[in-house]
Coordinates of C-alpha atoms in Angstrom, one line a residue:
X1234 CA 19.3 -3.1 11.4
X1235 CA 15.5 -2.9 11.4
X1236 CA 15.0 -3.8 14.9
X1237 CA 17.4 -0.6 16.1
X1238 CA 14.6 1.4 14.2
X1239 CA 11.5 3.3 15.7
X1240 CA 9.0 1.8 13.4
X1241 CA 6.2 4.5 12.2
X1242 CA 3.7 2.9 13.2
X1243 CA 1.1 3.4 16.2
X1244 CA 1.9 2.3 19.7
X1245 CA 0.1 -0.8 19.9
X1246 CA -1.5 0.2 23.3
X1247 CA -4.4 -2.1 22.5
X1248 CA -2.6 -5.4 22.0
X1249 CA -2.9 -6.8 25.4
X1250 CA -6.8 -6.6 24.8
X1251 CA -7.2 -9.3 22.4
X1252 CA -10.1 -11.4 21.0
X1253 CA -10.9 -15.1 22.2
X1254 CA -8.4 -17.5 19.8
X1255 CA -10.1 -20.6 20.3
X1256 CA -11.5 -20.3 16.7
X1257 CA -7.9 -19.9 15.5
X1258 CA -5.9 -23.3 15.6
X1259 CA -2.3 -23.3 16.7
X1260 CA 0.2 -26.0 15.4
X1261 CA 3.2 -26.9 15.6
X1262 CA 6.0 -29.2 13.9
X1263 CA 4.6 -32.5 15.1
X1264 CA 0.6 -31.7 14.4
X1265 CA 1.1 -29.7 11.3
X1266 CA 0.4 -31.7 8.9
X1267 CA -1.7 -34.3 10.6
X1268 CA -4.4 -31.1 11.8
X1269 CA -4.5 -30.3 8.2
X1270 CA -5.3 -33.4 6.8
X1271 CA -8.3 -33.0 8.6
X1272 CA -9.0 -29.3 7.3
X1273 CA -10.1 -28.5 3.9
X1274 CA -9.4 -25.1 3.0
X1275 CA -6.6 -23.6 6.1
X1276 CA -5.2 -20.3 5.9
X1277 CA -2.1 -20.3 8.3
X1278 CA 0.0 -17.3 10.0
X1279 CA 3.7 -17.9 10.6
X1280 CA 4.1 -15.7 13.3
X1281 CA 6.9 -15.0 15.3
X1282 CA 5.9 -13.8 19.0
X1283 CA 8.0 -10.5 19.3
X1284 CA 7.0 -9.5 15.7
X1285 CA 5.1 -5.6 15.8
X1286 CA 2.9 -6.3 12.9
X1287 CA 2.2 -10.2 14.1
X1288 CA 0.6 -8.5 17.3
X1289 CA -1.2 -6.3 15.2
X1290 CA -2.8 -8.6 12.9
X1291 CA -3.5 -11.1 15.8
X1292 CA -6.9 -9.5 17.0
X1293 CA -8.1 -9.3 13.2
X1294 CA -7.4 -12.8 12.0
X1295 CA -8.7 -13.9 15.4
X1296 CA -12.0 -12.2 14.7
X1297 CA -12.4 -13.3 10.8
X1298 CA -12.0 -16.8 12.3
X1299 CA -14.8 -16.4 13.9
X1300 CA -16.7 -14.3 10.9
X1301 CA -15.8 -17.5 8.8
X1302 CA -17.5 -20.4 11.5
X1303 CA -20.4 -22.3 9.4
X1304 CA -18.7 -20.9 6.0
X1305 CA -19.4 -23.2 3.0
X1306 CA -17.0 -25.3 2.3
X1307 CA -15.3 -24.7 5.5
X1308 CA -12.3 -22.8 6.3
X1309 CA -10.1 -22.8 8.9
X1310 CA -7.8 -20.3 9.9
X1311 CA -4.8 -21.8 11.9
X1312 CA -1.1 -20.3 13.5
X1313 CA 2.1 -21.7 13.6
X1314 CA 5.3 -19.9 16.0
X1315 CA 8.5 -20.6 13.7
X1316 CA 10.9 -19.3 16.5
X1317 CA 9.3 -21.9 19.1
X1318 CA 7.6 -25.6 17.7
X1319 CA 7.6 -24.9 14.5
X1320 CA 10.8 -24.1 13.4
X1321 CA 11.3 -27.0 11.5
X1322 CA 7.9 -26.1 9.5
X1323 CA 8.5 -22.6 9.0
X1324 CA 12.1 -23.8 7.3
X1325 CA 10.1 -26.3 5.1
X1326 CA 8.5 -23.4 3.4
X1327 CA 10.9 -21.0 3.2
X1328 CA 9.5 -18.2 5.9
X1329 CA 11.8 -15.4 6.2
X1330 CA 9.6 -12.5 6.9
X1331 CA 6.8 -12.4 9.4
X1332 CA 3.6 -12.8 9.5
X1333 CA 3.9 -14.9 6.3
X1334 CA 0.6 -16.1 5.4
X1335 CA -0.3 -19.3 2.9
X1336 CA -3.4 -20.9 2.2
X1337 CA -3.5 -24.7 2.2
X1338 CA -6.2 -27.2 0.8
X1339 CA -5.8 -30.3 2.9
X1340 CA -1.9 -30.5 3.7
X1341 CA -1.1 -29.0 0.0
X1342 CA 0.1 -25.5 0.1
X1343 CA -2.1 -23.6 -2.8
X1344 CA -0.9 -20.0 -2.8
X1345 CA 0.4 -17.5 -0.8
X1346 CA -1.9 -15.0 0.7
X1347 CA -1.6 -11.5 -0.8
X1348 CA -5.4 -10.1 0.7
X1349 CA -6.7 -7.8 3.0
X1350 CA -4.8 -7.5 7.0
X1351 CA -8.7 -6.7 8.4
X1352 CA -11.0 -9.2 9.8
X1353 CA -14.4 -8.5 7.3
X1354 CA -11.8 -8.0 4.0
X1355 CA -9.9 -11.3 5.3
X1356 CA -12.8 -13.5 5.3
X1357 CA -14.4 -12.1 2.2
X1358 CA -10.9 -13.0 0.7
X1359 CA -10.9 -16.7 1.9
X1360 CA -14.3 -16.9 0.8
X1361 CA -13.4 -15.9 -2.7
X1362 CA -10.7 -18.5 -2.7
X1363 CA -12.0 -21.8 -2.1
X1364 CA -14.0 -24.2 -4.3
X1365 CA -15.0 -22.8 -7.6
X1366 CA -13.4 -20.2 -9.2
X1367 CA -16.6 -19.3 -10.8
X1368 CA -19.7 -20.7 -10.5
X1369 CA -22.3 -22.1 -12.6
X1370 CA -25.3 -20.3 -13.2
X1371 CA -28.1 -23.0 -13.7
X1372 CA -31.3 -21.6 -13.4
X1373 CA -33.0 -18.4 -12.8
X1374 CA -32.8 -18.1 -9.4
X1375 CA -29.3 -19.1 -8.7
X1376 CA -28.8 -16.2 -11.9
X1377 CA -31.0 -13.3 -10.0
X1378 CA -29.3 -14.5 -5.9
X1379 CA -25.7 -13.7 -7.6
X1380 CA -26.1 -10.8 -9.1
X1381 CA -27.5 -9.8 -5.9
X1382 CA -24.9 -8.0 -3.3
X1383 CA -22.4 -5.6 -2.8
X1384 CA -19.8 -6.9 -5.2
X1385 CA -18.6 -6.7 -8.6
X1386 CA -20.4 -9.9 -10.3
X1387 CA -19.0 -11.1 -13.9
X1388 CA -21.0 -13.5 -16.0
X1389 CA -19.7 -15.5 -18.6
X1390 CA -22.6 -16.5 -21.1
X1391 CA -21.3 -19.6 -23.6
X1392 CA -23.4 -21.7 -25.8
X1393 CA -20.5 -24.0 -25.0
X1394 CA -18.6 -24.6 -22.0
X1395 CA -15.7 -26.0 -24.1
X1396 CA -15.5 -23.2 -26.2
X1397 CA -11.7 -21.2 -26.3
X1398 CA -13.4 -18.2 -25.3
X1399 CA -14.8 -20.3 -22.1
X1400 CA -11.7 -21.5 -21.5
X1401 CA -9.6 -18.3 -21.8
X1402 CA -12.3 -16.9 -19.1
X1403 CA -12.4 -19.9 -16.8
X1404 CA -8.8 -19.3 -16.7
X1405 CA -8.7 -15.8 -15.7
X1406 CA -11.2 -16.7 -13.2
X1407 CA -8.8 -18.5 -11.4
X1408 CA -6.5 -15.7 -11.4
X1409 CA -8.7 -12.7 -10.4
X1410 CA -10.9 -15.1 -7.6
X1411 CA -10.9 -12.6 -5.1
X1412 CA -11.3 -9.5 -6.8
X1413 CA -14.9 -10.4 -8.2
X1414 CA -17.8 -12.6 -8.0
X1415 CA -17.1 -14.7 -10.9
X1416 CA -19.8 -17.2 -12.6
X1417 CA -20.7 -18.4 -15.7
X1418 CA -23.8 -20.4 -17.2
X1419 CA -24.4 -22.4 -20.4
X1420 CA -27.7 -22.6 -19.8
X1421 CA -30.1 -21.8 -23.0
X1422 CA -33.2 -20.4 -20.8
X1423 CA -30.4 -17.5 -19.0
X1424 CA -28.9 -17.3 -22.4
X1425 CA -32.4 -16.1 -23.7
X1426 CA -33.6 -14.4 -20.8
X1427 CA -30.1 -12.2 -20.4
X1428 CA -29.8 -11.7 -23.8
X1429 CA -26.1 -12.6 -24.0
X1430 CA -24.3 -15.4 -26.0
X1431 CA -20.6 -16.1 -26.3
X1432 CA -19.5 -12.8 -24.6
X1433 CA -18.7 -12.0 -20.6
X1434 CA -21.0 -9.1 -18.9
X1435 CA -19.8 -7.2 -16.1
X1436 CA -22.3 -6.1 -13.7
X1437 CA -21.4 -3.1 -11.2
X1438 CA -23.2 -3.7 -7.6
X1439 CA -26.8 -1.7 -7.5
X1440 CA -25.8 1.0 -4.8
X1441 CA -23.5 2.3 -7.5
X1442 CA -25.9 2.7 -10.7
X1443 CA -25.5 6.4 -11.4
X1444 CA -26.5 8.2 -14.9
X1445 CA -23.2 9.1 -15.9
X1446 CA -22.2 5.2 -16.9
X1447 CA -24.2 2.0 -17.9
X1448 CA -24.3 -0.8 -14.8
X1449 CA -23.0 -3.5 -16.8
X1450 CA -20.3 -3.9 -19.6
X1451 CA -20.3 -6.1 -22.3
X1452 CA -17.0 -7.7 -24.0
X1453 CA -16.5 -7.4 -27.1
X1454 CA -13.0 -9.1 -27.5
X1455 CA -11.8 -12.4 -28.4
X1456 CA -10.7 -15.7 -26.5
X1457 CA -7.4 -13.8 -25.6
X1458 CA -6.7 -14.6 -21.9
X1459 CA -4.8 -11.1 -21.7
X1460 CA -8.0 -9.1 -23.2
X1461 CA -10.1 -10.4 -20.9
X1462 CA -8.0 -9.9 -17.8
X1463 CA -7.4 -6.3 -19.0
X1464 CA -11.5 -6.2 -19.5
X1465 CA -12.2 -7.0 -16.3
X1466 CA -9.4 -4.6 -14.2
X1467 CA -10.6 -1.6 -16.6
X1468 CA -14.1 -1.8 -15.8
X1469 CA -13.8 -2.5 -12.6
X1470 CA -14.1 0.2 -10.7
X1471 CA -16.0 2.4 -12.9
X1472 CA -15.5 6.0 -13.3
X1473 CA -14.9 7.0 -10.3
X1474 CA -14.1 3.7 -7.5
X1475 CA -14.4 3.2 -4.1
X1476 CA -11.1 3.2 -2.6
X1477 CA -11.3 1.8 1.1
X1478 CA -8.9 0.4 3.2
X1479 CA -8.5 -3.2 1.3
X1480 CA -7.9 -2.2 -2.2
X1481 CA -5.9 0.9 -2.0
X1482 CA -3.1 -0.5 -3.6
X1483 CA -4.8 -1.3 -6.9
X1484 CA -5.7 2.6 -7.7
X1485 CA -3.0 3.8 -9.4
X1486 CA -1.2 7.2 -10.5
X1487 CA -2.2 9.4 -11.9
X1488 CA -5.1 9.5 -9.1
X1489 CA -7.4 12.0 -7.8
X1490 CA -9.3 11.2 -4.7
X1491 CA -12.1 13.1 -3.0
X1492 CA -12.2 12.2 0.9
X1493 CA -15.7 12.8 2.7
X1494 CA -18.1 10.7 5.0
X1495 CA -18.1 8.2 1.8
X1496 CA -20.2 5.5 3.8
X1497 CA -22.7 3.0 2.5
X1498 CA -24.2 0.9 4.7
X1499 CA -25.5 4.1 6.7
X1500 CA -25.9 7.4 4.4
X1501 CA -25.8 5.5 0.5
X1502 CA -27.7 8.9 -0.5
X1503 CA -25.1 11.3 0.9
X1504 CA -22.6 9.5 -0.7
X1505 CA -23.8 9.0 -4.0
X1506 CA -24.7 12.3 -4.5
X1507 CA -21.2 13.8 -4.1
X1508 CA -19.8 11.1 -6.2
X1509 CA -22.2 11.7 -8.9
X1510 CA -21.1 15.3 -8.9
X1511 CA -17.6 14.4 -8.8
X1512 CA -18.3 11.9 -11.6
X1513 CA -19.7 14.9 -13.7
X1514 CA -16.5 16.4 -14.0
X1515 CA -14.4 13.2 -14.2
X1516 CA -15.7 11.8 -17.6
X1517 CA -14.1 14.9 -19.3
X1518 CA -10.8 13.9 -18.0
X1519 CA -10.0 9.8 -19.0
X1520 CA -6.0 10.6 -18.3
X1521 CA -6.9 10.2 -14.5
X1522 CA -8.1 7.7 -12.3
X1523 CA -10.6 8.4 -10.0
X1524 CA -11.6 7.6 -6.3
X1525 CA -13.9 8.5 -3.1
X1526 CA -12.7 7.3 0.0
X1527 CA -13.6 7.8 3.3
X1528 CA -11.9 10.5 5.2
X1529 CA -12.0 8.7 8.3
X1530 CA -10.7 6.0 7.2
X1531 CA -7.6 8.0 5.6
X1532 CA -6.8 10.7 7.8
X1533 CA -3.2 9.9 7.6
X1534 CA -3.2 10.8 3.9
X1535 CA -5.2 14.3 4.8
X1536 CA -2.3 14.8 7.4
X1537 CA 0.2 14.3 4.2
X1538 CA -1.0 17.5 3.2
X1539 CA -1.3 19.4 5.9
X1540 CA -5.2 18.8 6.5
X1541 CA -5.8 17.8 10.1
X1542 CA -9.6 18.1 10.8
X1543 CA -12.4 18.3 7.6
X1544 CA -14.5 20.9 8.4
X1545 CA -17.4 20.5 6.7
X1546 CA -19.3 17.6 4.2
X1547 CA -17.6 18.9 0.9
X1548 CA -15.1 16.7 -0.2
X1549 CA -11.7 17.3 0.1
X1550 CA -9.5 16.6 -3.4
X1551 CA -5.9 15.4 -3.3
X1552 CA -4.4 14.0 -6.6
X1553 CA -0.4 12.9 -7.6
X1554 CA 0.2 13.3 -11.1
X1555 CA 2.2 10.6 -13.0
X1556 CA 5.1 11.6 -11.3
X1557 CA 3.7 10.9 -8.4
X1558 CA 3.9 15.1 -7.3
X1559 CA 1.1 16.1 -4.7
X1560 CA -2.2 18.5 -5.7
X1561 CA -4.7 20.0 -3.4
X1562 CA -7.9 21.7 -4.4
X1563 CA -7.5 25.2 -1.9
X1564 CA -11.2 26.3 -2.7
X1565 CA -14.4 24.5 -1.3
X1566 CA -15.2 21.8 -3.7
X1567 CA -17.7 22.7 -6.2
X1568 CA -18.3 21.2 -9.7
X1569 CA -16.8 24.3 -10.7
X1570 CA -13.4 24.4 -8.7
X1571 CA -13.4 20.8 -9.3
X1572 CA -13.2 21.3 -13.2
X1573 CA -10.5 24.2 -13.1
X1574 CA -8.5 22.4 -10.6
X1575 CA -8.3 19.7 -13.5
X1576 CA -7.7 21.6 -15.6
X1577 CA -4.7 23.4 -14.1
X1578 CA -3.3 20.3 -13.0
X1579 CA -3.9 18.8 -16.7
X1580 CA -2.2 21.9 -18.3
X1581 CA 0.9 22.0 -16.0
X1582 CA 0.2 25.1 -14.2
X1583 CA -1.0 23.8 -10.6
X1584 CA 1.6 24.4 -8.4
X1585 CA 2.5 21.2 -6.6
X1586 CA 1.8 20.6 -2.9
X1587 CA 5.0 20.3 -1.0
X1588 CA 5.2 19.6 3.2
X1589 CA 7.7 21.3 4.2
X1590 CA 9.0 23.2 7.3
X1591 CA 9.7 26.4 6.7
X1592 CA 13.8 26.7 5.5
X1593 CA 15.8 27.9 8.8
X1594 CA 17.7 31.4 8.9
X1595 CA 20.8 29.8 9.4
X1596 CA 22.1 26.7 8.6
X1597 CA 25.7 27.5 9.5
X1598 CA 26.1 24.4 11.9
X1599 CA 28.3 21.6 11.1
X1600 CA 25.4 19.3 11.1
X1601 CA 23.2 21.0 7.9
X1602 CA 19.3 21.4 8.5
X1603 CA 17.6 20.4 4.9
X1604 CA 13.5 20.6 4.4
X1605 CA 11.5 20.0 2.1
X1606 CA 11.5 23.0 0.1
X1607 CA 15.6 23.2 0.6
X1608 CA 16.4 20.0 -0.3
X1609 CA 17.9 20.5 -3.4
X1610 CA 20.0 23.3 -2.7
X1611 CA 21.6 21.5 0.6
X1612 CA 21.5 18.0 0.0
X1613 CA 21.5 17.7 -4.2
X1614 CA 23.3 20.7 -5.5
X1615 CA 26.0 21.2 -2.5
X1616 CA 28.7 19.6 -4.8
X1617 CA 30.3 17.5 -1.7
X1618 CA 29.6 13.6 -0.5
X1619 CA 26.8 13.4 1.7
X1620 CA 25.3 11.8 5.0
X1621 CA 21.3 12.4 5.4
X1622 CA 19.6 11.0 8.7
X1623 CA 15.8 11.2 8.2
X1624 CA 15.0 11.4 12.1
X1625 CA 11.6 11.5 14.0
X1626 CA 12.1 13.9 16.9
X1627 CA 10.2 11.6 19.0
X1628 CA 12.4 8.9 18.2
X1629 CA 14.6 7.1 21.0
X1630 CA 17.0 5.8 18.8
X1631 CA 17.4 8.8 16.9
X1632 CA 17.8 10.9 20.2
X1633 CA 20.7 8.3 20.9
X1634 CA 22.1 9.1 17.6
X1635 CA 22.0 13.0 18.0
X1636 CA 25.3 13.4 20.4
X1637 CA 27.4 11.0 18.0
X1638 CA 26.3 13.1 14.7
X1639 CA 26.9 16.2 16.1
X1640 CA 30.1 14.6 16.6
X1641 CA 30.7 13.1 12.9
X1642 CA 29.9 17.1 11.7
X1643 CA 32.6 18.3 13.3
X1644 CA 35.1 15.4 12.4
X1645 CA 34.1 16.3 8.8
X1646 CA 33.7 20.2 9.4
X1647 CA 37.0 20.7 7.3
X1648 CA 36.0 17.7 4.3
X1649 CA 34.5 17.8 1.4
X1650 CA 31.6 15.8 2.8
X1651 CA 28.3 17.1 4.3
X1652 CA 26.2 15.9 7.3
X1653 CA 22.7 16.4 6.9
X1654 CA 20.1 15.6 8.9
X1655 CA 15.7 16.0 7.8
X1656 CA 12.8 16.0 9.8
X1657 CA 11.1 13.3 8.3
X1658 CA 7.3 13.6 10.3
X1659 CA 7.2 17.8 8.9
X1660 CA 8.8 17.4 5.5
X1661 CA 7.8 15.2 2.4
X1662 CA 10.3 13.1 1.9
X1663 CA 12.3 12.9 -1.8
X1664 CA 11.5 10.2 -4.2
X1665 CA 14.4 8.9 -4.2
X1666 CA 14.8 7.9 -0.2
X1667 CA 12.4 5.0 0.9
X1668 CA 11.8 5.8 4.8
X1669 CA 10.1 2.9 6.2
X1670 CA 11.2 3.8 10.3
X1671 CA 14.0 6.1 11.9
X1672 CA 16.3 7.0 12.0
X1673 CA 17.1 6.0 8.6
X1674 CA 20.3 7.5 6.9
X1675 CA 21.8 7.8 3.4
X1676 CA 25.0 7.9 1.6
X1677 CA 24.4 10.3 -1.3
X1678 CA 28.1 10.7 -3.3
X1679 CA 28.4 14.2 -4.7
X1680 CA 28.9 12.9 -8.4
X1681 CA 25.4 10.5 -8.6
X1682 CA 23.0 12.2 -6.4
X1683 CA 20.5 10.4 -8.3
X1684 CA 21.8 6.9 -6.7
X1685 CA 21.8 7.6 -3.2
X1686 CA 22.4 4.3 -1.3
X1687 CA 21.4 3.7 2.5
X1688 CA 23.3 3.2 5.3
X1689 CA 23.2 -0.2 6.6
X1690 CA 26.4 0.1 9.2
X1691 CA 27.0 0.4 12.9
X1692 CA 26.0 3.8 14.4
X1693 CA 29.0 5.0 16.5
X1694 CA 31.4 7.8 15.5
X1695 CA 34.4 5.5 14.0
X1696 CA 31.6 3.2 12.7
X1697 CA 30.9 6.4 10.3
X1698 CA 34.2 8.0 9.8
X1699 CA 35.3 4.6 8.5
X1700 CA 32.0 4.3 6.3
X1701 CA 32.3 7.7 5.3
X1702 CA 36.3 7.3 4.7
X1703 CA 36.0 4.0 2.4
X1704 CA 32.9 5.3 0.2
X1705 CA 34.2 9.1 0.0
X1706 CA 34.8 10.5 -3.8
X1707 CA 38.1 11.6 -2.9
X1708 CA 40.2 10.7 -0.3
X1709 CA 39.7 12.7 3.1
X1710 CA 42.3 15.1 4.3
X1711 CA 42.7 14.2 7.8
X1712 CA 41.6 10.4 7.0
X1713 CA 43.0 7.5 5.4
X1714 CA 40.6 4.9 3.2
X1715 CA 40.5 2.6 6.7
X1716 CA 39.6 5.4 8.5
X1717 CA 42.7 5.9 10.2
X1718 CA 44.2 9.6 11.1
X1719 CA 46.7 10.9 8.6
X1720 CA 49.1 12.6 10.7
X1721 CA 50.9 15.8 10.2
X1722 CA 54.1 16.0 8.5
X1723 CA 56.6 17.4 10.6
X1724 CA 58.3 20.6 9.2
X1725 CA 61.8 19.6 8.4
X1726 CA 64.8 21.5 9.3

């Protein structure tokens, strides 16, 4: 069913204007394992050629092929078409979704790829993951050239490199490789010189020293390979991280972001000096998590909440709660407003952000409007089965679909069964309904509103009557449980 959707996504207008593939191998059944052999670190794509999102990732991986030429040890990246020649492949590892991506030493399939979709983030990634986990640290210059960079660098200081707490690290090492520069050194001189034995130091990158929190972090756990993961993913990002693009996924609610021109390779001081400010106020509230990201970058989250253009250099602050309920700072961001937003949204008493159009003056139709800020009284507290379509008006298929639901309302005009039908571009939409395209429609029965289920059936009229007929709480009056028209008894004489 979703191919019949309107995916919400960008047209890919650009897709045609690709970069040069040569540095991107293509194989097929025949040469798939025999072009591997000769590889040692390949990540490959299964692609199929029609796929939206394989077209969209094609220019990126092409161009972090090229970012990874002359990388040390070498890594290849490599496609393979499992609707054409390599069917047979694609089969042999169990593809059902595409792109799939899986990284391969030699012909040995290692792991699957769960990293970045962007050219820099996806070579960083395949950096991170072959040879070494961590590296050893065996002198002072190879100590002082890693702790150099951009990165997160952890350090594991042992007097022995057999020792369990070595091994529990080694071992998380292998797990996290990608998230950090990982190394570790056993070396007495950097033992001395560092000032660390038998403990793991984590060192924050330079551009982010600030006043409110030490650079590095010391363990003070034990050789518990759970204690040390947790270690490392708390400290991590600090006080307040920077949430970009790659690693959005790992900030997690309840989060409060502040979106400006966060940008470090060009304006560091800028940047730093609102995040120190909003780092001021942060440390007096360890129930959140905290995050800059660019406002560029995110615009489609600012457009969540209404905000189409920043106007100025002040950040704008958004936050969900636990609950995952929407916040927006109204006044111009000041240590001050920052604070008493907190504080508001801490106590309860910040009213939550809600998109919604605005509820219509009539909604006598057969076909029921809901929005946002109606929801609950049309869709959740109308007592009666219901059919929601979440629609895009700029949708094809759901312009398709409006004749035949106007249709289905007034089949179902005199049941006790409501069709509903929500804007899903101007309203936020419930919890409850995941909306990945449209249209995208829900069976919501009037006695578990909590346990809505969607739609997966065929979209003409006796496709729904027939749906709506088989799952309805009671039986329809002018249909039987197949879907059928009950016919009038005659009067008898």
């Amino acid at each position: 069913m979703m191919l019949r959707k309107c995916l919400t996504i960008l047209p890919l207008l650009l897709l045609g204007v690709l970069a040069d593939d040569k540095f991107v191998l293509e194989l097929s059944d025949e040469t798939f394992e025999s072009e591997l052999a000769r590889h040692e670190n390949t990540l490959v794509m299964f692609y199929a050629p029609w796929c939206g999102h394989c077209k969209r990732l094609k220019p990126e991986y092409v161009k972090a092929a090229e970012l990874l030429l002359g990388s040390e040890p070498p890594i290849t990246l490599a496609n393979i078409d499992c609707t054409g020649a390599g069917k047979e492949t694609c089969n042999k590892y169990s593809v059902s979704g595409y792109p799939t991506l899986k990284i391969f030493e030699g012909v040995e399939m290692r792991s699957d790829y769960n990293g970045p979709r962007e050219a820099p983030g996806i070579a960083k990634y395949m950096k991170s993951q072959v040879g070494p986990a961590s590296q050893e640290l065996t002198n002072e210059k190879s100590y002082k050239t890693f702790l150099e960079g951009d990165d997160v660098a952890v350090v594991g200081y042992f007097e022995k490199d057999d020792s369990p707490l070595a091994a529990a690290y080694l071992t998380v090492t292998k797990k996290l490789r990608g998230k950090a520069k990982f190394a570790h050194t056993t070396t007495e001189q950097l033992l001395e010189s560092a000032g660390h034995k038998n403990t793991i130091v984590l060192y924050r990158p330079k551009h982010l020293d600030n006043k409110f929190e030490s650079n590095n972090v010391v363990y003070d756990g034990g050789d518990s390979i759970s204690d040390i993961n947790e270690f490392i993913s708390k400290n991590y990002f600090g006080l307040v991280g920077v949430r970009t693009r790659d690693n959005k996924e790992e900030f997690k609610n309840p989060l409060v972001i502040a979106y400006y021109n966060v940008d470090y390779a060009k304006n560091a001081k800028s940047t730093n000096y609102w995040r120190n400010r909003i780092m001021k106020v942060a440390k007096g509230f360890p129930e959140y998590n905290f995050a800059i990201s660019s406002k560029d970058d995110f615009q489609h989250e600012l457009n969540e909440y209404g905000i189409e253009f920043v106007k100025n250099d002040k950040p704008v602050v958004l936050a969900r709660n636990a609950k995952n309920q929407k916040f927006l700072l109204k006044e111009e961001f000041s240590v001050d407003s920052f604070d008493s937003f907190l504080k508001d949204m801490q106590s309860g008493t910040l009213e939550p952000y809600l998109k919604s159009e605005p509820i219509p003056d009539s909604n006598t139709g057969n076909v029921k409007i809901a929005v946002a800020k109606n929801f609950d009284e049309v869709v959740n507290n109308n007592d009666k089965d219901t059919l929601i379509e979440f629609y895009a008006p700029w949708c094809a298929h759901c312009k398709k679909l409006a004749p035949i639901y106007d249709q289905l309302g007034e089949k179902m005009a005199d049941e006790d069964v409501e069709i509903v039908k929500f804007d899903a571009t101007m309203n936020d939409v419930p919890a409850l309904y995941n909306v990945r395209g449209f249209p995208t429609l829900y069976w919501a029965p009037k006695d578990s509103k909590d346990s809505p289920m969607e739609y997966d059936g065929k979209r003409g009229l006796e496709d729904f009557i027939e749906y709506i007929a088989k799952h309805a709480t009671d039986q329809l009056k002018g249909y039987d449980r197949k879907g059928k028209p009950i016919k009038p008894k005659s009067d008898e004489l």
